[in-house]
Short mmCIF file of C-alpha atoms and ligand atoms in Angstrom, two decimals:
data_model
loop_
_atom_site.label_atom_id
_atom_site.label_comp_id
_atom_site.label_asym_id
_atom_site.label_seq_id
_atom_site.Cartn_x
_atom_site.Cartn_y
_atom_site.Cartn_z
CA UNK A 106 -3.51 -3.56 -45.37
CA UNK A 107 -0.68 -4.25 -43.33
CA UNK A 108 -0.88 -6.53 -40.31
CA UNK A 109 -0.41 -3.53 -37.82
CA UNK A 110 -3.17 -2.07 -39.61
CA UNK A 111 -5.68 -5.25 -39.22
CA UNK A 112 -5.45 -4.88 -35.96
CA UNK A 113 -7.82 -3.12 -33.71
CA UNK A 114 -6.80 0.62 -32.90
CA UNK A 115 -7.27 0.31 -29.28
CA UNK A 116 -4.67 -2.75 -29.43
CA UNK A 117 -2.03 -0.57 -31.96
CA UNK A 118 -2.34 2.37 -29.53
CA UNK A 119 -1.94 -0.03 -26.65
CA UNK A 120 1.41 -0.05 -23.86
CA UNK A 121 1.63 -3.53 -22.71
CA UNK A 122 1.98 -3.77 -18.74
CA UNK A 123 5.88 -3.44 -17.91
CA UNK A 124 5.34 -6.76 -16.44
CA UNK A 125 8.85 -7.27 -14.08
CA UNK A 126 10.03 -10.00 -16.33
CA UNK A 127 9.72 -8.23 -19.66
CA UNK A 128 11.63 -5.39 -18.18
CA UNK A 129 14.23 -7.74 -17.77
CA UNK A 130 17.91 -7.52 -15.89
CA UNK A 131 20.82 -9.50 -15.36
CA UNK A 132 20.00 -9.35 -11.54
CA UNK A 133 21.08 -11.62 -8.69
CA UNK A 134 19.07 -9.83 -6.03
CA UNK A 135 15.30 -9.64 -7.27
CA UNK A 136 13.27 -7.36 -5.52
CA UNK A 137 11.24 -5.88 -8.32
CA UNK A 138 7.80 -8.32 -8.24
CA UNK A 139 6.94 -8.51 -4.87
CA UNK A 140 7.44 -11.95 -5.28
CA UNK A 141 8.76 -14.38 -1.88
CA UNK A 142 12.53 -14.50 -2.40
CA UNK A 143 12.79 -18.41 -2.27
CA UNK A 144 11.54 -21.37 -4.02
CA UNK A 145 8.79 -24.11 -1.89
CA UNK A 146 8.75 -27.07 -3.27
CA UNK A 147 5.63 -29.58 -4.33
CA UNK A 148 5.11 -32.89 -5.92
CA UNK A 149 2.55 -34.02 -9.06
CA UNK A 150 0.21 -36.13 -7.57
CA UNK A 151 -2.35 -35.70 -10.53
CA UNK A 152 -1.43 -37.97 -13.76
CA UNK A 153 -4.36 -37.88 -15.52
CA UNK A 154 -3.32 -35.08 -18.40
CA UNK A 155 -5.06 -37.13 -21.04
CA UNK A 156 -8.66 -35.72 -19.57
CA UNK A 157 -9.20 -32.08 -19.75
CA UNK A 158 -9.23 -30.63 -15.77
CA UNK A 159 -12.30 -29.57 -13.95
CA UNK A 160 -13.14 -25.39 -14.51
CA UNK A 161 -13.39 -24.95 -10.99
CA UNK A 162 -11.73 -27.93 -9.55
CA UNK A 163 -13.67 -28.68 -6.33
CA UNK A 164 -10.85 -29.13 -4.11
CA UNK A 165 -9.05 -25.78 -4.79
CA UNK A 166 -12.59 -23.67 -4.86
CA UNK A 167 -13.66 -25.84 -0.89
CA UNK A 168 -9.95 -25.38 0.64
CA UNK A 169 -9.80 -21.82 -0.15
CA UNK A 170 -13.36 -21.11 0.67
CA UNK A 171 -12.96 -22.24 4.38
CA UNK A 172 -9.24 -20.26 4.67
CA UNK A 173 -11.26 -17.30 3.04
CA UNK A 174 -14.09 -17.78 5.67
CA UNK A 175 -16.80 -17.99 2.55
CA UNK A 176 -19.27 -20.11 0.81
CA UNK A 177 -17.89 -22.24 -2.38
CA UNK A 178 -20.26 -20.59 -4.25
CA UNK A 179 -18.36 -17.53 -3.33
CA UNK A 180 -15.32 -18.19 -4.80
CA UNK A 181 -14.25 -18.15 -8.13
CA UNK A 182 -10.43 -19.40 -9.50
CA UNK A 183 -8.37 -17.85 -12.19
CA UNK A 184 -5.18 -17.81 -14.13
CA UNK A 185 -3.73 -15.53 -11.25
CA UNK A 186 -5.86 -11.93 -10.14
CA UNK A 187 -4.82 -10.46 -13.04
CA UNK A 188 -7.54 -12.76 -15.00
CA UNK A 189 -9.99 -11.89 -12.31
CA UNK A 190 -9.62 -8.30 -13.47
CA UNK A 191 -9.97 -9.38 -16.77
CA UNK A 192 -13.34 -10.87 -16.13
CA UNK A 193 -14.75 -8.42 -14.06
CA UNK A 194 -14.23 -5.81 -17.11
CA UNK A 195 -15.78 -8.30 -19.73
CA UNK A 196 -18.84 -9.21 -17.75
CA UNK A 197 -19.88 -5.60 -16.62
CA UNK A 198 -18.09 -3.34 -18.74
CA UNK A 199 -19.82 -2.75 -22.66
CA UNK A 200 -16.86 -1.22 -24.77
CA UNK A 201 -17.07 1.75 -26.15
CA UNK A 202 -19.80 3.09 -23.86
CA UNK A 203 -19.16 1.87 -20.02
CA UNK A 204 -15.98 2.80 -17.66
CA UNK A 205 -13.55 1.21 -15.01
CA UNK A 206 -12.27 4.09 -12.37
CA UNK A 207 -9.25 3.58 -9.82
CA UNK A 208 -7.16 5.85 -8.89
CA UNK A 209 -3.47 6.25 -9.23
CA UNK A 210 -0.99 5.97 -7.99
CA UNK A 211 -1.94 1.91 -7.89
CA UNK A 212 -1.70 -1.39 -9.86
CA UNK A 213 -1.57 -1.04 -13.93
CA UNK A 214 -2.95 -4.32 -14.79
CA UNK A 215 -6.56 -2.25 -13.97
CA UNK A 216 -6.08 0.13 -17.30
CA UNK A 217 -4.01 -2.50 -19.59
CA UNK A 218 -7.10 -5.05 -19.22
CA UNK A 219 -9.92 -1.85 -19.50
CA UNK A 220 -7.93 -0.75 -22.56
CA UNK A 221 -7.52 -3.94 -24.03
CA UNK A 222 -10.89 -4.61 -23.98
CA UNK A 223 -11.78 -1.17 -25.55
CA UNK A 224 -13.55 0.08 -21.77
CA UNK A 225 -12.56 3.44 -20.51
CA UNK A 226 -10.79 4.29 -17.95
CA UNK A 227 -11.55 7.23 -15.75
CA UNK A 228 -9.19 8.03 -13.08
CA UNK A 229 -9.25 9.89 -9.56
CA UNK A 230 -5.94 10.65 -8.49
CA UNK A 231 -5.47 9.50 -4.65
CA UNK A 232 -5.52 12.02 -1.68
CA UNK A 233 -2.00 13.38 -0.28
CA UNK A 234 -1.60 10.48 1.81
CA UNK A 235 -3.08 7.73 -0.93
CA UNK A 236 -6.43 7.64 0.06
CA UNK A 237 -9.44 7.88 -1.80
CA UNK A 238 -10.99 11.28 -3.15
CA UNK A 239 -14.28 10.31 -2.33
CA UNK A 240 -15.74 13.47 -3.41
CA UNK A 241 -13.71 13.24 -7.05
CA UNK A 242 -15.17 9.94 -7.48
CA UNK A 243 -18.67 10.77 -6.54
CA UNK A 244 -18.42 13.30 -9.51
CA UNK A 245 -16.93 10.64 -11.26
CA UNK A 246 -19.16 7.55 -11.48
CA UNK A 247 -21.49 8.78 -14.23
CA UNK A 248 -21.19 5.79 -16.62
CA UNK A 249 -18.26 3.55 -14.41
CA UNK A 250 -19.31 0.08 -13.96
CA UNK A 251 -16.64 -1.14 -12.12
CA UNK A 252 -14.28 0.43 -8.96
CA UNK A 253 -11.03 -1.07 -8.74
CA UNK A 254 -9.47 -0.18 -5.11
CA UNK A 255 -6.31 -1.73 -4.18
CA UNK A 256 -5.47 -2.45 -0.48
CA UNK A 257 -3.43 -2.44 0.60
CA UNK A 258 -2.50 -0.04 -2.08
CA UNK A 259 0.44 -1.53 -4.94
CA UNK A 260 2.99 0.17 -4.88
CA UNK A 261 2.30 2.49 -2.05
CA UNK A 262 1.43 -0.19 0.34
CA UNK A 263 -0.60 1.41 2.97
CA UNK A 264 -4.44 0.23 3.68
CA UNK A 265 -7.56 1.80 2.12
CA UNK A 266 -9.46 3.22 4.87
CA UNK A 267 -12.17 1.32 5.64
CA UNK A 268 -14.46 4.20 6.70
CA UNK A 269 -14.18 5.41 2.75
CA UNK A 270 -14.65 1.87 1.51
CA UNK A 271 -18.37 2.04 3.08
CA UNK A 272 -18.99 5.04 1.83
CA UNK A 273 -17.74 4.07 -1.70
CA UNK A 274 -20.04 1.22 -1.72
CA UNK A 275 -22.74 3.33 -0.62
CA UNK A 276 -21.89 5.58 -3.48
CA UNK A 277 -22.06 2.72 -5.70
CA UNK A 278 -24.81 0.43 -4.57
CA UNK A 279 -26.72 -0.34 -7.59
CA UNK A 280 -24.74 1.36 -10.19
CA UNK A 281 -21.27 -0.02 -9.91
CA UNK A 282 -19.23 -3.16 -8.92
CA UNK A 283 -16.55 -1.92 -5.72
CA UNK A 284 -13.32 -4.20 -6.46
CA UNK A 285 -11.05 -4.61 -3.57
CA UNK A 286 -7.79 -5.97 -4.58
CA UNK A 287 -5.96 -7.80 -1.73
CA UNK A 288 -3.23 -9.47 -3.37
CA UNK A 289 -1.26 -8.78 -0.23
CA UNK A 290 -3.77 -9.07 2.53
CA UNK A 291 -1.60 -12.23 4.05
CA UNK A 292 0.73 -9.59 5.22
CA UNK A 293 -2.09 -7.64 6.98
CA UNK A 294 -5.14 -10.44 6.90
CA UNK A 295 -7.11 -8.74 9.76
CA UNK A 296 -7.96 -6.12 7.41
CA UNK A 297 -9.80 -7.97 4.80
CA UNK A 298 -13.34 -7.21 3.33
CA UNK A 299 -14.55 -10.55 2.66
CA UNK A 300 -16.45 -10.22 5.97
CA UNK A 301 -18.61 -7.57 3.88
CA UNK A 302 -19.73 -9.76 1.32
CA UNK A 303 -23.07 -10.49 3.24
CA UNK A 304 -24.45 -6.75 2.84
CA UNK A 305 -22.72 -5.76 -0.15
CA UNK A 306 -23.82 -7.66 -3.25
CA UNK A 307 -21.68 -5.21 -5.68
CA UNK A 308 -18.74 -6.04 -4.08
CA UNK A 309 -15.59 -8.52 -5.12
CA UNK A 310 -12.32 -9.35 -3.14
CA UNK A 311 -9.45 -10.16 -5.69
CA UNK A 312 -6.79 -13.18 -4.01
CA UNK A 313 -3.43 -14.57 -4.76
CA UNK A 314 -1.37 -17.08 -4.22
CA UNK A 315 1.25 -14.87 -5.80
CA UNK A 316 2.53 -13.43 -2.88
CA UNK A 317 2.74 -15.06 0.68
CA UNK A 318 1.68 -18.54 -0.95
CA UNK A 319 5.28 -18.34 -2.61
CA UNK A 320 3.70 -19.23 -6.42
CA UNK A 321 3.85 -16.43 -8.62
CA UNK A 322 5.25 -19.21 -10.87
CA UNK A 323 1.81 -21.16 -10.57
CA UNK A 324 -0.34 -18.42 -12.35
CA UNK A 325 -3.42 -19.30 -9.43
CA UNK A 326 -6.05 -16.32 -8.16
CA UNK A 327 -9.52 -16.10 -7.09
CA UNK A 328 -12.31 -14.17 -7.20
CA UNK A 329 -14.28 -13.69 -4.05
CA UNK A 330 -18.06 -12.39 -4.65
CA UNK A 331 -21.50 -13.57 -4.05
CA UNK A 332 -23.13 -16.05 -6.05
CA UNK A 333 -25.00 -13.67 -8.74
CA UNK A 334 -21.24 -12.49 -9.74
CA UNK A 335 -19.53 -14.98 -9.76
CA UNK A 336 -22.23 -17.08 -11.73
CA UNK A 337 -21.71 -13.81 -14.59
CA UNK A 338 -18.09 -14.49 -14.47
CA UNK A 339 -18.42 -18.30 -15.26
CA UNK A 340 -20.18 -17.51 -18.09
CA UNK A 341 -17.32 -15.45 -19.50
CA UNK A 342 -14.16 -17.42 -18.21
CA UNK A 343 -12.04 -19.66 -20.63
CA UNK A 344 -13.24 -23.71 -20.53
CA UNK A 345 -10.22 -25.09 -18.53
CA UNK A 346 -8.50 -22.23 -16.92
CA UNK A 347 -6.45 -23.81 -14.72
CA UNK A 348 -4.36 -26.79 -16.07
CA UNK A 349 -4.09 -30.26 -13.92
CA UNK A 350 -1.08 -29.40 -12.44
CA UNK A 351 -1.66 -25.74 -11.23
CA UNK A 352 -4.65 -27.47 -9.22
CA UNK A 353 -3.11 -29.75 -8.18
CA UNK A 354 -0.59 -27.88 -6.20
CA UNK A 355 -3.12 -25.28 -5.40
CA UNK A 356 -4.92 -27.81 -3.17
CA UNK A 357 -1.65 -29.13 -1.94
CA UNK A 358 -0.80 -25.02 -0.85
CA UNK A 359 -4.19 -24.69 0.60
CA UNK A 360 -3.82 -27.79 2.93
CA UNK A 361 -4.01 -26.70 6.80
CA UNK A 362 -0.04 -27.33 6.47
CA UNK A 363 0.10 -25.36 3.81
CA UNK A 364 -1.68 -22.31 5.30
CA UNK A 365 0.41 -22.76 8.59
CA UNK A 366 3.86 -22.65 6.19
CA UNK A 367 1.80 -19.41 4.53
CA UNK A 368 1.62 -17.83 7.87
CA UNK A 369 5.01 -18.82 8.93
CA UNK A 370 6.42 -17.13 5.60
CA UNK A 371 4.45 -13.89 6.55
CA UNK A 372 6.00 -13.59 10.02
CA UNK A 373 9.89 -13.91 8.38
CA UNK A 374 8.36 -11.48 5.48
CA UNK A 375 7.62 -8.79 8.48
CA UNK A 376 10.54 -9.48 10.31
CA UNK A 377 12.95 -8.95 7.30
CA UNK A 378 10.54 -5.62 6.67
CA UNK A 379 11.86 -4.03 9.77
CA UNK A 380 15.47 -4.76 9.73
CA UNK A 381 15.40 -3.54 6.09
CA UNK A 382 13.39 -0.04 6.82
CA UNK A 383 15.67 0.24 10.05
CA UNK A 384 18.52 -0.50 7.87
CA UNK A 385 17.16 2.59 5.15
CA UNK A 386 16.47 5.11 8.05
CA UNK A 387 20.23 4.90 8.35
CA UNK A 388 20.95 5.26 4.49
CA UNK A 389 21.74 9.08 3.30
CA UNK A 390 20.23 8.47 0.00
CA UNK A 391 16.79 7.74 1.07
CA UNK A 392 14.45 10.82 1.62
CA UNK A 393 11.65 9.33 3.17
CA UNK A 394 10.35 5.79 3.94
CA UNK A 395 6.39 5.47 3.68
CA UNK A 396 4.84 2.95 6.03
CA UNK A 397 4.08 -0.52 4.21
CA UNK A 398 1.09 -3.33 5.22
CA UNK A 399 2.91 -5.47 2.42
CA UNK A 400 5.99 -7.40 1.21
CA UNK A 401 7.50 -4.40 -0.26
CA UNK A 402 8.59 -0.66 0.90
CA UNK A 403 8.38 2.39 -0.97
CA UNK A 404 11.15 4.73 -0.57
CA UNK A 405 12.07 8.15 -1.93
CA UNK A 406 15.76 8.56 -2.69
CA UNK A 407 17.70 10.93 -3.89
CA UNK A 408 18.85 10.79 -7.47
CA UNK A 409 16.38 8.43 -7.93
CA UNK A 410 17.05 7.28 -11.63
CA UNK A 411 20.87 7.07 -11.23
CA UNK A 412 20.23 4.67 -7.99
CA UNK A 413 18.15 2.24 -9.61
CA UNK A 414 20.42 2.23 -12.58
CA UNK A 415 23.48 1.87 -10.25
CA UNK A 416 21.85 -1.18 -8.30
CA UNK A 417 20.60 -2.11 -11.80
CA UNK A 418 24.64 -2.85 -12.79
CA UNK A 419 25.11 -4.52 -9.90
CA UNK A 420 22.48 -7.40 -10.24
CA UNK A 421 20.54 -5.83 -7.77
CA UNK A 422 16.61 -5.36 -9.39
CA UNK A 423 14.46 -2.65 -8.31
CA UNK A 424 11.11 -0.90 -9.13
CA UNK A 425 11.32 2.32 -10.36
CA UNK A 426 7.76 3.88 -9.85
CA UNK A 427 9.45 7.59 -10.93
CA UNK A 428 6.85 8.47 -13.81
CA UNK A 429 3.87 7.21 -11.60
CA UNK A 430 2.16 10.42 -10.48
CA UNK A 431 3.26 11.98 -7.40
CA UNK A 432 5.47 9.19 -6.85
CA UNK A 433 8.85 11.06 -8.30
CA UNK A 434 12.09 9.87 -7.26
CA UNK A 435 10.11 6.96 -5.27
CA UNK A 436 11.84 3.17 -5.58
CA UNK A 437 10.00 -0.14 -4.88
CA UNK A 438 11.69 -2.40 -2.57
CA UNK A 439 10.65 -5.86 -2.64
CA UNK A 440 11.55 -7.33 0.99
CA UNK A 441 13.74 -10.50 0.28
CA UNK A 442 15.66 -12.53 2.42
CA UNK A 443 17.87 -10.79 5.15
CA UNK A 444 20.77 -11.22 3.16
CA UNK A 445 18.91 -9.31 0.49
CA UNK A 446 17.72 -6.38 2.45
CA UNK A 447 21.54 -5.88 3.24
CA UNK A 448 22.80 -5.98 0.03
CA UNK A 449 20.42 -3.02 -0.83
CA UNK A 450 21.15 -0.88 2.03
CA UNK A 451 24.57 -1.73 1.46
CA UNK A 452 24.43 -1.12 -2.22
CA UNK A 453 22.05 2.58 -1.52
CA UNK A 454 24.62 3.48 1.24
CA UNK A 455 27.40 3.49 -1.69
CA UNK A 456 25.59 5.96 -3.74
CA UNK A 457 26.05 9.92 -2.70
CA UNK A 458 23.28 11.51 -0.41
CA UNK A 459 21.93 14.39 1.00
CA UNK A 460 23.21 15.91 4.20
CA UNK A 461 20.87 14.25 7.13
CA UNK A 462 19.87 17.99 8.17
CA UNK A 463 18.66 18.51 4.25
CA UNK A 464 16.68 15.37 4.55
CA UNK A 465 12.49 15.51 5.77
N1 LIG B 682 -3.15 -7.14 -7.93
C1 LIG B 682 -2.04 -6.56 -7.45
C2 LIG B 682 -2.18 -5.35 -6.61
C3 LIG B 682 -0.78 -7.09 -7.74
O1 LIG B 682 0.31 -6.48 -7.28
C4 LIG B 682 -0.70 -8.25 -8.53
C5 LIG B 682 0.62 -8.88 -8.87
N2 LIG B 682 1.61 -8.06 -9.28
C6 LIG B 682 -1.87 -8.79 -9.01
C7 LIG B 682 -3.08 -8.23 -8.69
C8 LIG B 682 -1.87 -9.98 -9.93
O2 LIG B 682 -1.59 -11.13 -9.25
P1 LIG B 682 -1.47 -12.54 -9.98
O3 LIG B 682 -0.03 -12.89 -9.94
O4 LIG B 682 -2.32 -13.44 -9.16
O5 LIG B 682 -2.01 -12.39 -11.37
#
């Protein structure tokens, strides 16, 4: 047998996730991860890497516990969120029989980890404007062990209504785990469900500190749940997820300072956000700006594929979410710094448009 053929089918058949760094570029202008545009910078204070580092190390689980507003026992932390969606599929999910929904268009780390693991995954396309099909997924959820909702929604960045997030947990109390990713809830943090973790013991709130923490670089996430979940995830997570140093400046981030810098970050984030969907109301190429609760904006623009490939040559790195469904034509626009935002709606207002009285 050949190697490809040792290997497991659902892994030959797999697409790996078109993670922004394997897609690559020659860019000077990145605004393709949704990651903060500048670099904040931390010392080692740990020096003990001849012992192997705590699984949970106290420090980071306590400091984000209190900024969370929940017990330690609520909180679990990762190798970012995407290895909280990991474990949530290999504790509840029994390959080959049980099945993850969500519901495009939204994050693709949900169906790379499901498939991966051999789980299935059922989808219910969102409403017209991104919400959730409630009655598609009640017709659904025969079998589905675990509800992935994003909010606010990646790449579309508008909130899940939390109206339909009761009722979804109503739909799936006893049956199903409800999984609300809020990788960006710093940009909106009024809006998160943590608060709901008292009468909901099937659901999970998925953190970062990818996004307005700065440290997509540290590879740092946590799990919020009650106790009974996250006990089933510690069974299932690695020994030592989280090397010395990655806690170490965790707990450093976490520090009231570093939660006050957080929320400073945020307030430039929103600030650049308006100047740069002010600047795209004025741009001929862009069709339609949909409103955003994150650090990105999506946009549809005309000639969508030569755009990004135009910007592309020019250093400038979008997200092309074209073959998403019913996101055709639609870019991603990571909001940088201000300089940034200009040098995209300078770049987009270089590129032929439609007439403003074709445009919606
Ligand atoms: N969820 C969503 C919606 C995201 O956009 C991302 C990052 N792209 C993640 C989870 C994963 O975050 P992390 O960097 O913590 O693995």
């Amino acid at each position: 047998m050949s190697i490809e053929e040792l290997a497991r089918e659902n892994v030959r058949n797999l697409t790996p996730y078109q993670s922004a760094r394997r897609l690559g570029g020659n860019g000077d202008v990145w605004l393709n991860a949704n990651e903060y545009p500048q670099a904040v910078e931390f010392q080692l204070t740990a020096q003990t890497l001849n012992r192997y580092p705590e699984c949970q190390p106290k420090s980071v689980i306590e400091r984000y516990a209190q900024y969370a507003g929940v017990k330690p026992e609520q909180v679990l932390v990762s190798r970012g969120a995407d290895e909280g969606i990991e474990l949530l599929i290999r504790a509840f999910c029994e390959p080959g029989r049980d099945a993850v929904l969500y519901c495009p268009p939204t994050y693709g780390m949900y169906s790379v980890s499901a498939e991966t693991i051999g789980v299935e995954c059922r989808t219910v396309q969102a409403t017209d404007g991104w919400q959730l099909d409630l009655p598609a997924i009640a017709g659904q959820l025969d079998g589905v062990k675990v509800i992935f909702v994003c909010s606010p929604n990646n790449p579309t960045g508008q909130l899940i209504n939390p109206q339909d997030l009761r009722t979804l947990l109503e739909m799936a109390r006893g049956k199903a785990i409800v999984v609300a990713d809020e990788a960006y809830i710093e940009f909106c943090p009024q809006e998160t469900l943590a608060g709901w973790l008292g009468e909901n013991p099937h659901l999970v709130v998925l953190r970062t500190l990818s996004k307005a923490f700065a440290l997509a670089g540290l590879r740092c996430g946590f799990t919020l749940a009650n106790e009974e979940v996250i006990n089933l995830l510690l069974k299932v997570i690695a020994p030592y997820p989280l090397s010395t140093p990655v806690a170490d400046i965790a707990a450093q981030a976490l520090s009231p300072e570093g939660i006050a810098a957080m929320r400073e970050r945020v307030a430039q984030v929103l600030a650049n956000r308006d100047a740069l969907i002010a600047g795209l109301r004025e741009t001929p190429c862009v069709e339609a700006i949909f409103d955003s609760e994150t650090n990105y904006v999506l946009a549809r623009i005309t000639a969508s594929s030569a755009v990004f490939k135009s910007l592309w040559d020019q250093g400038i790195i979008l997200r092309d979410q074209n073959r998403q469904p019913t996101l055709s034509g639609c870019l991603r626009i990571t909001v940088g710094t201000r300089e940034e935002c200009q040098r995209v709606i300078d770049a987009l207002r270089d590129q032929p448009g439609l007439a403003a009285t074709e445009r919606v």
